[in-house]
Amino acid sequence: MSKAVYIATIEPNSGKSIVVLGMMRMLLGKIAKVGYFRPIINDPSEGDVDNHINTVISYFELDIDFKNAYAFTRSEVLQKYNKGKSGEVIDGIISTYKSLEEKFDFILVEGTDFSDEGSIIEFDINVIIAKNLGIPAVLVASGIDKKNKEIVGNLKLAFDTFNSKDVEVLAVVANKITPGCEKTLHSALKKDLGNEVEIISIPKVNSLINPTIKEIVSELGGTVLFGKEYLNNLAGSYGVGAMQLRNYLTHLKDNSLVITPGDRADIILGVLQANISDNYPKISGIILTGGIVPEAPILKLIEGVSISFPIISVPSGTFAITNQIGSIKSKIYGDNLQKINTSISTFAKHVNEDHLADQLITFKSEGLTPRMFQYNLLRRALQHKKHIVLPEGSDERILRATSRLLASDVVEITLIGNEKKIKNKILTLDIPIDLSKVNIVSPIDSPHYDDYVKTFYELRKHKNVNLDMAKDMMADVSYFGTMMIYKGHADGMVSGAVHTTQHTIRPALQFIKTKPGVKVVSSVFFMCLEDRVSVFGDCAINPNPNAEELAEIAISSSESALAFGIEPKVAMLSYSSGSSGKGEDVETVRAATAIVKEKQPNLKIEGPIQYDAAVDMSVGQSKLPDSEVAGQASVLIFPDLNTGNNTYKAVQRETGALAIGPMLQGLNKPVNDLSRGCTVDDVYNTVIITAIQAQGL
């Protein structure tokens, strides 16, 4: 039974990080306890740690000490090999691996990086390690500057080598291939490798390969003269502007980084004009060399022009700077969440994760852990990309969540607010948002404003709303965002980081309305506890529901649980369990339970029941020994808002549980409310569940 997989590259710069990050995310979505191990790491600089290990452990919050995540440094291995002590290397690797194997259900093992020193034995070492650990392998090759025939030949040779040493190859990954060539390459690999191995083709993603202008500025020690808000532009190519302008313009390519001496005003102004011309490609930035800053009249001219790229001044000469830029390789670091999220989402798009997981995992994980739940949320949201509007566009939490969402490419985002204010906030907080990928809308400046006003007037004139009132309403971000959904210009809305619950949902109740047959709009939280995910309802909307309303909340909550992969076992909470309690409140819960049983006879439900009896097996068995729900409830329905809201917050704060929501139930189109104390994670997760709702639960 395999409890691990070995990720091996067959050449330098294969981009195996995207495979490691994607597979780790996939594994954590299927298995409760996943470990990570690097048999051999590059020698870190003094005071530094291995970037691969740091990135994986920190991002996925793995319970592994850095020193236990690897066995040897590269120099230690070379020394032992030179002394004829290669056996000690393998013994040490096996010993460290076995220690991790005792602690984790599954281990992702990342092979060595290729380097100039010792690269002759690098490939063989990876084969030997995988063989001695007794685990299958996934092979990764780069498609950069290679034709299909070469990629196929390289992977076939590696596949045969691993197989000849009795190492099973589960999958081969052709990474960084030219977009559009996936199917052709897949067919060629299938012809040579057959059906026994999973074949994965991942196209080149410029945002992962090309450095950002910000990375280049940092490497060169440059000074930003203009366009600070565009430092996240990608340098797709670069070239020196030394010839006459009329000749240089013909050399511009998409996302060109222009390198030119600071006194070449003709090149600078010509590039500015080319960037706004439909006849030339877009520019990613200008590097001014030699420490020369343009003269005052030129600077004044630039200041008056709207630009969409940064202009940087650097001290070194043109030749030296060009060589430096050419040697910059964009990397993924633990704090570079944008690239990590892009890597994970790219892997998920191009890999049949369920099929790959079936090959890797030879046992079934019990229960649904929070990581599995969040993984499943992301997978579902990626299946059909939706457009979500965020009315509180200048709030820092909203902007940071937007950055993550865009990097994951999971939704389209519209931010509502003052465009200049939002852009300044992004710049001031140094939030990596590609402004070309986000819509920013100011209600009264929107081309839809007048139409929205008329629509709202027609919908609400029976409530004595006149056109002036409608104009005021549509200038409000919550009303404008809700109208975007009503008109089909967005699929869902998330708000409440700044505004009250009432402010967020009132517009939805006025013209989004409830689904047919639904009388009560209610809410649930997905409470991600240490070892399970529970559904809490209603902790945000209804203060004192009567029996009929409580029954409807229970039914809606059970349907939400089922839709999100949680088997509904419903506990109708009260201060007593079973038939012992008396009083108006407990009778309301008892009546609500009876209504649910009548309407949904196949639903597992218990009520009234106390919280401890609902979630603790020993307590549940002692109080209600014949119950199908006691001790294992997954959906907990609170009798009133006071109890529910306080309980979810107490559980969240005292246990460290992640509370995703509230997710509103019963509306025709999804509108979800945030707490004003929400975190970036809260915003991110609520947008994801809103996108899933918009797919049509």
PDB file of N, CA, C and O in Angstrom, residues 594-655:
ATOM      1  N   ALA A 594     -41.253  18.213  14.800  1.00  0.00           N
ATOM      2  CA  ALA A 594     -42.379  17.432  14.275  1.00  0.00           C
ATOM      3  C   ALA A 594     -42.737  17.875  12.856  1.00  0.00           C
ATOM      4  O   ALA A 594     -43.035  17.042  11.983  1.00  0.00           O
ATOM      5  N   ILE A 595     -42.688  19.186  12.610  1.00  0.00           N
ATOM      6  CA  ILE A 595     -43.000  19.704  11.273  1.00  0.00           C
ATOM      7  C   ILE A 595     -41.984  19.194  10.254  1.00  0.00           C
ATOM      8  O   ILE A 595     -42.334  18.778   9.148  1.00  0.00           O
ATOM      9  N   VAL A 596     -40.707  19.214  10.627  1.00  0.00           N
ATOM     10  CA  VAL A 596     -39.657  18.740   9.721  1.00  0.00           C
ATOM     11  C   VAL A 596     -39.850  17.259   9.414  1.00  0.00           C
ATOM     12  O   VAL A 596     -39.732  16.822   8.260  1.00  0.00           O
ATOM     13  N   LYS A 597     -40.160  16.458  10.437  1.00  0.00           N
ATOM     14  CA  LYS A 597     -40.351  15.022  10.237  1.00  0.00           C
ATOM     15  C   LYS A 597     -41.517  14.741   9.299  1.00  0.00           C
ATOM     16  O   LYS A 597     -41.474  13.796   8.502  1.00  0.00           O
ATOM     17  N   GLU A 598     -42.512  15.588   9.366  1.00  0.00           N
ATOM     18  CA  GLU A 598     -43.672  15.411   8.494  1.00  0.00           C
ATOM     19  C   GLU A 598     -43.324  15.773   7.049  1.00  0.00           C
ATOM     20  O   GLU A 598     -43.719  15.080   6.108  1.00  0.00           O
ATOM     21  N   LYS A 599     -42.571  16.872   6.884  1.00  0.00           N
ATOM     22  CA  LYS A 599     -42.233  17.336   5.541  1.00  0.00           C
ATOM     23  C   LYS A 599     -41.079  16.551   4.924  1.00  0.00           C
ATOM     24  O   LYS A 599     -41.022  16.378   3.703  1.00  0.00           O
ATOM     25  N   GLN A 600     -40.137  16.110   5.767  1.00  0.00           N
ATOM     26  CA  GLN A 600     -38.953  15.405   5.287  1.00  0.00           C
ATOM     27  C   GLN A 600     -38.776  14.109   6.093  1.00  0.00           C
ATOM     28  O   GLN A 600     -37.887  14.001   6.942  1.00  0.00           O
ATOM     29  N   PRO A 601     -39.609  13.111   5.850  1.00  0.00           N
ATOM     30  CA  PRO A 601     -39.593  11.903   6.684  1.00  0.00           C
ATOM     31  C   PRO A 601     -38.276  11.113   6.626  1.00  0.00           C
ATOM     32  O   PRO A 601     -37.982  10.343   7.547  1.00  0.00           O
ATOM     33  N   ASN A 602     -37.481  11.315   5.577  1.00  0.00           N
ATOM     34  CA  ASN A 602     -36.224  10.563   5.462  1.00  0.00           C
ATOM     35  C   ASN A 602     -35.025  11.301   6.055  1.00  0.00           C
ATOM     36  O   ASN A 602     -33.915  10.755   6.082  1.00  0.00           O
ATOM     37  N   LEU A 603     -35.243  12.503   6.505  1.00  0.00           N
ATOM     38  CA  LEU A 603     -34.149  13.295   7.064  1.00  0.00           C
ATOM     39  C   LEU A 603     -33.850  12.841   8.495  1.00  0.00           C
ATOM     40  O   LEU A 603     -34.764  12.698   9.317  1.00  0.00           O
ATOM     41  N   LYS A 604     -32.578  12.618   8.791  1.00  0.00           N
ATOM     42  CA  LYS A 604     -32.185  12.254  10.156  1.00  0.00           C
ATOM     43  C   LYS A 604     -32.211  13.509  11.012  1.00  0.00           C
ATOM     44  O   LYS A 604     -31.428  14.437  10.778  1.00  0.00           O
ATOM     45  N   ILE A 605     -33.097  13.538  12.007  1.00  0.00           N
ATOM     46  CA  ILE A 605     -33.271  14.732  12.817  1.00  0.00           C
ATOM     47  C   ILE A 605     -33.600  14.339  14.246  1.00  0.00           C
ATOM     48  O   ILE A 605     -34.287  13.337  14.494  1.00  0.00           O
ATOM     49  N   GLU A 606     -33.111  15.114  15.192  1.00  0.00           N
ATOM     50  CA  GLU A 606     -33.387  14.882  16.612  1.00  0.00           C
ATOM     51  C   GLU A 606     -33.677  16.220  17.272  1.00  0.00           C
ATOM     52  O   GLU A 606     -32.974  17.198  17.053  1.00  0.00           O
ATOM     53  N   GLY A 607     -34.724  16.249  18.088  1.00  0.00           N
ATOM     54  CA  GLY A 607     -35.019  17.468  18.815  1.00  0.00           C
ATOM     55  C   GLY A 607     -36.233  17.309  19.708  1.00  0.00           C
ATOM     56  O   GLY A 607     -37.113  16.482  19.422  1.00  0.00           O
ATOM     57  N   PRO A 608     -36.214  18.043  20.797  1.00  0.00           N
ATOM     58  CA  PRO A 608     -35.131  18.909  21.274  1.00  0.00           C
ATOM     59  C   PRO A 608     -33.940  18.092  21.794  1.00  0.00           C
ATOM     60  O   PRO A 608     -34.101  16.984  22.280  1.00  0.00           O
ATOM     61  N   ILE A 609     -32.730  18.698  21.652  1.00  0.00           N
ATOM     62  CA  ILE A 609     -31.514  18.046  22.122  1.00  0.00           C
ATOM     63  C   ILE A 609     -30.518  19.117  22.549  1.00  0.00           C
ATOM     64  O   ILE A 609     -30.443  20.183  21.938  1.00  0.00           O
ATOM     65  N   GLN A 610     -29.779  18.839  23.599  1.00  0.00           N
ATOM     66  CA  GLN A 610     -28.774  19.781  24.079  1.00  0.00           C
ATOM     67  C   GLN A 610     -27.501  19.684  23.231  1.00  0.00           C
ATOM     68  O   GLN A 610     -27.224  18.656  22.615  1.00  0.00           O
ATOM     69  N   TYR A 611     -26.721  20.752  23.243  1.00  0.00           N
ATOM     70  CA  TYR A 611     -25.528  20.828  22.393  1.00  0.00           C
ATOM     71  C   TYR A 611     -24.557  19.688  22.690  1.00  0.00           C
ATOM     72  O   TYR A 611     -24.053  19.042  21.764  1.00  0.00           O
ATOM     73  N   ASP A 612     -24.305  19.422  23.974  1.00  0.00           N
ATOM     74  CA  ASP A 612     -23.329  18.375  24.301  1.00  0.00           C
ATOM     75  C   ASP A 612     -23.814  17.003  23.858  1.00  0.00           C
ATOM     76  O   ASP A 612     -23.044  16.177  23.372  1.00  0.00           O
ATOM     77  N   ALA A 613     -25.103  16.770  23.981  1.00  0.00           N
ATOM     78  CA  ALA A 613     -25.654  15.486  23.543  1.00  0.00           C
ATOM     79  C   ALA A 613     -25.635  15.359  22.022  1.00  0.00           C
ATOM     80  O   ALA A 613     -25.576  14.256  21.475  1.00  0.00           O
ATOM     81  N   ALA A 614     -25.653  16.501  21.344  1.00  0.00           N
ATOM     82  CA  ALA A 614     -25.654  16.483  19.880  1.00  0.00           C
ATOM     83  C   ALA A 614     -24.281  16.175  19.303  1.00  0.00           C
ATOM     84  O   ALA A 614     -24.171  15.517  18.264  1.00  0.00           O
ATOM     85  N   VAL A 615     -23.205  16.619  19.982  1.00  0.00           N
ATOM     86  CA  VAL A 615     -21.873  16.513  19.377  1.00  0.00           C
ATOM     87  C   VAL A 615     -20.937  15.535  20.086  1.00  0.00           C
ATOM     88  O   VAL A 615     -19.916  15.139  19.520  1.00  0.00           O
ATOM     89  N   ASP A 616     -21.266  15.127  21.308  1.00  0.00           N
ATOM     90  CA  ASP A 616     -20.398  14.220  22.060  1.00  0.00           C
ATOM     91  C   ASP A 616     -21.048  12.839  22.117  1.00  0.00           C
ATOM     92  O   ASP A 616     -22.142  12.677  22.661  1.00  0.00           O
ATOM     93  N   MET A 617     -20.353  11.845  21.557  1.00  0.00           N
ATOM     94  CA  MET A 617     -20.946  10.514  21.430  1.00  0.00           C
ATOM     95  C   MET A 617     -21.314   9.909  22.781  1.00  0.00           C
ATOM     96  O   MET A 617     -22.397   9.325  22.940  1.00  0.00           O
ATOM     97  N   SER A 618     -20.457  10.039  23.773  1.00  0.00           N
ATOM     98  CA  SER A 618     -20.736   9.428  25.073  1.00  0.00           C
ATOM     99  C   SER A 618     -21.930  10.082  25.744  1.00  0.00           C
ATOM    100  O   SER A 618     -22.794   9.400  26.318  1.00  0.00           O
ATOM    101  N   VAL A 619     -22.010  11.411  25.664  1.00  0.00           N
ATOM    102  CA  VAL A 619     -23.155  12.128  26.253  1.00  0.00           C
ATOM    103  C   VAL A 619     -24.422  11.798  25.484  1.00  0.00           C
ATOM    104  O   VAL A 619     -25.487  11.548  26.071  1.00  0.00           O
ATOM    105  N   GLY A 620     -24.307  11.800  24.150  1.00  0.00           N
ATOM    106  CA  GLY A 620     -25.477  11.511  23.327  1.00  0.00           C
ATOM    107  C   GLY A 620     -26.045  10.132  23.591  1.00  0.00           C
ATOM    108  O   GLY A 620     -27.270   9.944  23.677  1.00  0.00           O
ATOM    109  N   GLN A 621     -25.164   9.137  23.726  1.00  0.00           N
ATOM    110  CA  GLN A 621     -25.617   7.771  23.971  1.00  0.00           C
ATOM    111  C   GLN A 621     -26.279   7.625  25.336  1.00  0.00           C
ATOM    112  O   GLN A 621     -27.225   6.843  25.506  1.00  0.00           O
ATOM    113  N   SER A 622     -25.794   8.379  26.300  1.00  0.00           N
ATOM    114  CA  SER A 622     -26.381   8.279  27.646  1.00  0.00           C
ATOM    115  C   SER A 622     -27.747   8.937  27.711  1.00  0.00           C
ATOM    116  O   SER A 622     -28.637   8.480  28.441  1.00  0.00           O
ATOM    117  N   LYS A 623     -27.937  10.027  26.969  1.00  0.00           N
ATOM    118  CA  LYS A 623     -29.208  10.759  27.040  1.00  0.00           C
ATOM    119  C   LYS A 623     -30.233  10.258  26.021  1.00  0.00           C
ATOM    120  O   LYS A 623     -31.438  10.211  26.315  1.00  0.00           O
ATOM    121  N   LEU A 624     -29.758   9.928  24.815  1.00  0.00           N
ATOM    122  CA  LEU A 624     -30.667   9.465  23.766  1.00  0.00           C
ATOM    123  C   LEU A 624     -30.037   8.261  23.068  1.00  0.00           C
ATOM    124  O   LEU A 624     -29.548   8.356  21.938  1.00  0.00           O
ATOM    125  N   PRO A 625     -30.037   7.108  23.729  1.00  0.00           N
ATOM    126  CA  PRO A 625     -29.305   5.932  23.228  1.00  0.00           C
ATOM    127  C   PRO A 625     -29.802   5.395  21.895  1.00  0.00           C
ATOM    128  O   PRO A 625     -29.050   4.731  21.178  1.00  0.00           O
ATOM    129  N   ASP A 626     -31.041   5.650  21.529  1.00  0.00           N
ATOM    130  CA  ASP A 626     -31.581   5.101  20.289  1.00  0.00           C
ATOM    131  C   ASP A 626     -31.556   6.090  19.129  1.00  0.00           C
ATOM    132  O   ASP A 626     -32.098   5.817  18.058  1.00  0.00           O
ATOM    133  N   SER A 627     -30.911   7.231  19.326  1.00  0.00           N
ATOM    134  CA  SER A 627     -30.933   8.292  18.316  1.00  0.00           C
ATOM    135  C   SER A 627     -29.904   8.070  17.216  1.00  0.00           C
ATOM    136  O   SER A 627     -28.778   7.626  17.472  1.00  0.00           O
ATOM    137  N   GLU A 628     -30.285   8.377  15.965  1.00  0.00           N
ATOM    138  CA  GLU A 628     -29.358   8.331  14.826  1.00  0.00           C
ATOM    139  C   GLU A 628     -28.512   9.599  14.739  1.00  0.00           C
ATOM    140  O   GLU A 628     -27.555   9.656  13.974  1.00  0.00           O
ATOM    141  N   VAL A 629     -28.867  10.610  15.541  1.00  0.00           N
ATOM    142  CA  VAL A 629     -28.221  11.918  15.449  1.00  0.00           C
ATOM    143  C   VAL A 629     -27.351  12.209  16.655  1.00  0.00           C
ATOM    144  O   VAL A 629     -26.256  12.775  16.534  1.00  0.00           O
ATOM    145  N   ALA A 630     -27.813  11.825  17.849  1.00  0.00           N
ATOM    146  CA  ALA A 630     -27.114  12.165  19.094  1.00  0.00           C
ATOM    147  C   ALA A 630     -25.646  11.753  19.038  1.00  0.00           C
ATOM    148  O   ALA A 630     -25.313  10.628  18.676  1.00  0.00           O
ATOM    149  N   GLY A 631     -24.777  12.699  19.354  1.00  0.00           N
ATOM    150  CA  GLY A 631     -23.339  12.446  19.368  1.00  0.00           C
ATOM    151  C   GLY A 631     -22.661  12.584  18.032  1.00  0.00           C
ATOM    152  O   GLY A 631     -21.431  12.585  17.949  1.00  0.00           O
ATOM    153  N   GLN A 632     -23.432  12.709  16.946  1.00  0.00           N
ATOM    154  CA  GLN A 632     -22.838  12.790  15.609  1.00  0.00           C
ATOM    155  C   GLN A 632     -23.560  13.790  14.711  1.00  0.00           C
ATOM    156  O   GLN A 632     -23.529  13.685  13.486  1.00  0.00           O
ATOM    157  N   ALA A 633     -24.164  14.794  15.327  1.00  0.00           N
ATOM    158  CA  ALA A 633     -24.899  15.804  14.559  1.00  0.00           C
ATOM    159  C   ALA A 633     -23.942  16.609  13.679  1.00  0.00           C
ATOM    160  O   ALA A 633     -22.871  17.021  14.113  1.00  0.00           O
ATOM    161  N   SER A 634     -24.338  16.849  12.444  1.00  0.00           N
ATOM    162  CA  SER A 634     -23.545  17.664  11.521  1.00  0.00           C
ATOM    163  C   SER A 634     -24.215  18.999  11.225  1.00  0.00           C
ATOM    164  O   SER A 634     -23.559  19.941  10.776  1.00  0.00           O
ATOM    165  N   VAL A 635     -25.513  19.082  11.475  1.00  0.00           N
ATOM    166  CA  VAL A 635     -26.270  20.327  11.283  1.00  0.00           C
ATOM    167  C   VAL A 635     -26.923  20.680  12.608  1.00  0.00           C
ATOM    168  O   VAL A 635     -27.748  19.916  13.121  1.00  0.00           O
ATOM    169  N   LEU A 636     -26.537  21.814  13.165  1.00  0.00           N
ATOM    170  CA  LEU A 636     -27.049  22.215  14.477  1.00  0.00           C
ATOM    171  C   LEU A 636     -27.902  23.469  14.322  1.00  0.00           C
ATOM    172  O   LEU A 636     -27.404  24.517  13.891  1.00  0.00           O
ATOM    173  N   ILE A 637     -29.184  23.344  14.660  1.00  0.00           N
ATOM    174  CA  ILE A 637     -30.133  24.448  14.498  1.00  0.00           C
ATOM    175  C   ILE A 637     -30.403  25.074  15.866  1.00  0.00           C
ATOM    176  O   ILE A 637     -30.894  24.404  16.781  1.00  0.00           O
ATOM    177  N   PHE A 638     -30.075  26.361  15.964  1.00  0.00           N
ATOM    178  CA  PHE A 638     -30.238  27.061  17.232  1.00  0.00           C
ATOM    179  C   PHE A 638     -31.636  27.661  17.339  1.00  0.00           C
ATOM    180  O   PHE A 638     -32.214  28.092  16.333  1.00  0.00           O
ATOM    181  N   PRO A 639     -32.180  27.715  18.547  1.00  0.00           N
ATOM    182  CA  PRO A 639     -33.576  28.130  18.711  1.00  0.00           C
ATOM    183  C   PRO A 639     -33.823  29.615  18.482  1.00  0.00           C
ATOM    184  O   PRO A 639     -34.949  30.015  18.205  1.00  0.00           O
ATOM    185  N   ASP A 640     -32.777  30.446  18.599  1.00  0.00           N
ATOM    186  CA  ASP A 640     -32.949  31.883  18.397  1.00  0.00           C
ATOM    187  C   ASP A 640     -31.600  32.505  18.056  1.00  0.00           C
ATOM    188  O   ASP A 640     -30.542  31.890  18.213  1.00  0.00           O
ATOM    189  N   LEU A 641     -31.632  33.750  17.595  1.00  0.00           N
ATOM    190  CA  LEU A 641     -30.422  34.439  17.154  1.00  0.00           C
ATOM    191  C   LEU A 641     -29.446  34.678  18.297  1.00  0.00           C
ATOM    192  O   LEU A 641     -28.229  34.554  18.128  1.00  0.00           O
ATOM    193  N   ASN A 642     -29.976  35.015  19.460  1.00  0.00           N
ATOM    194  CA  ASN A 642     -29.115  35.289  20.614  1.00  0.00           C
ATOM    195  C   ASN A 642     -28.247  34.066  20.941  1.00  0.00           C
ATOM    196  O   ASN A 642     -27.027  34.164  21.100  1.00  0.00           O
ATOM    197  N   THR A 643     -28.874  32.906  21.010  1.00  0.00           N
ATOM    198  CA  THR A 643     -28.138  31.673  21.321  1.00  0.00           C
ATOM    199  C   THR A 643     -27.162  31.318  20.211  1.00  0.00           C
ATOM    200  O   THR A 643     -25.987  31.010  20.458  1.00  0.00           O
ATOM    201  N   GLY A 644     -27.641  31.369  18.977  1.00  0.00           N
ATOM    202  CA  GLY A 644     -26.822  30.954  17.847  1.00  0.00           C
ATOM    203  C   GLY A 644     -25.617  31.842  17.623  1.00  0.00           C
ATOM    204  O   GLY A 644     -24.496  31.351  17.425  1.00  0.00           O
ATOM    205  N   ASN A 645     -25.820  33.155  17.636  1.00  0.00           N
ATOM    206  CA  ASN A 645     -24.725  34.074  17.359  1.00  0.00           C
ATOM    207  C   ASN A 645     -23.641  33.997  18.424  1.00  0.00           C
ATOM    208  O   ASN A 645     -22.442  33.975  18.121  1.00  0.00           O
ATOM    209  N   ASN A 646     -24.061  33.934  19.691  1.00  0.00           N
ATOM    210  CA  ASN A 646     -23.080  33.837  20.771  1.00  0.00           C
ATOM    211  C   ASN A 646     -22.338  32.504  20.746  1.00  0.00           C
ATOM    212  O   ASN A 646     -21.130  32.444  21.008  1.00  0.00           O
ATOM    213  N   THR A 647     -23.066  31.430  20.419  1.00  0.00           N
ATOM    214  CA  THR A 647     -22.433  30.106  20.416  1.00  0.00           C
ATOM    215  C   THR A 647     -21.398  29.982  19.312  1.00  0.00           C
ATOM    216  O   THR A 647     -20.283  29.506  19.538  1.00  0.00           O
ATOM    217  N   TYR A 648     -21.744  30.435  18.092  1.00  0.00           N
ATOM    218  CA  TYR A 648     -20.783  30.294  16.997  1.00  0.00           C
ATOM    219  C   TYR A 648     -19.529  31.113  17.272  1.00  0.00           C
ATOM    220  O   TYR A 648     -18.399  30.677  16.988  1.00  0.00           O
ATOM    221  N   LYS A 649     -19.702  32.298  17.859  1.00  0.00           N
ATOM    222  CA  LYS A 649     -18.536  33.132  18.164  1.00  0.00           C
ATOM    223  C   LYS A 649     -17.706  32.533  19.297  1.00  0.00           C
ATOM    224  O   LYS A 649     -16.470  32.584  19.272  1.00  0.00           O
ATOM    225  N   ALA A 650     -18.370  31.938  20.266  1.00  0.00           N
ATOM    226  CA  ALA A 650     -17.647  31.298  21.374  1.00  0.00           C
ATOM    227  C   ALA A 650     -16.840  30.105  20.866  1.00  0.00           C
ATOM    228  O   ALA A 650     -15.665  29.933  21.209  1.00  0.00           O
ATOM    229  N   VAL A 651     -17.477  29.285  20.018  1.00  0.00           N
ATOM    230  CA  VAL A 651     -16.781  28.123  19.456  1.00  0.00           C
ATOM    231  C   VAL A 651     -15.603  28.577  18.597  1.00  0.00           C
ATOM    232  O   VAL A 651     -14.494  28.035  18.673  1.00  0.00           O
ATOM    233  N   GLN A 652     -15.846  29.602  17.794  1.00  0.00           N
ATOM    234  CA  GLN A 652     -14.796  30.114  16.907  1.00  0.00           C
ATOM    235  C   GLN A 652     -13.592  30.616  17.700  1.00  0.00           C
ATOM    236  O   GLN A 652     -12.450  30.272  17.400  1.00  0.00           O
ATOM    237  N   ARG A 653     -13.846  31.417  18.735  1.00  0.00           N
ATOM    238  CA  ARG A 653     -12.746  32.029  19.478  1.00  0.00           C
ATOM    239  C   ARG A 653     -12.046  31.047  20.411  1.00  0.00           C
ATOM    240  O   ARG A 653     -10.818  31.060  20.543  1.00  0.00           O
ATOM    241  N   GLU A 654     -12.797  30.192  21.034  1.00  0.00           N
ATOM    242  CA  GLU A 654     -12.215  29.300  22.039  1.00  0.00           C
ATOM    243  C   GLU A 654     -11.509  28.090  21.430  1.00  0.00           C
ATOM    244  O   GLU A 654     -10.564  27.564  22.007  1.00  0.00           O
ATOM    245  N   THR A 655     -11.965  27.642  20.253  1.00  0.00           N
ATOM    246  CA  THR A 655     -11.353  26.454  19.646  1.00  0.00           C
ATOM    247  C   THR A 655     -10.429  26.792  18.474  1.00  0.00           C
ATOM    248  O   THR A 655      -9.708  25.922  17.994  1.00  0.00           O
TER     249      THR A 655
END
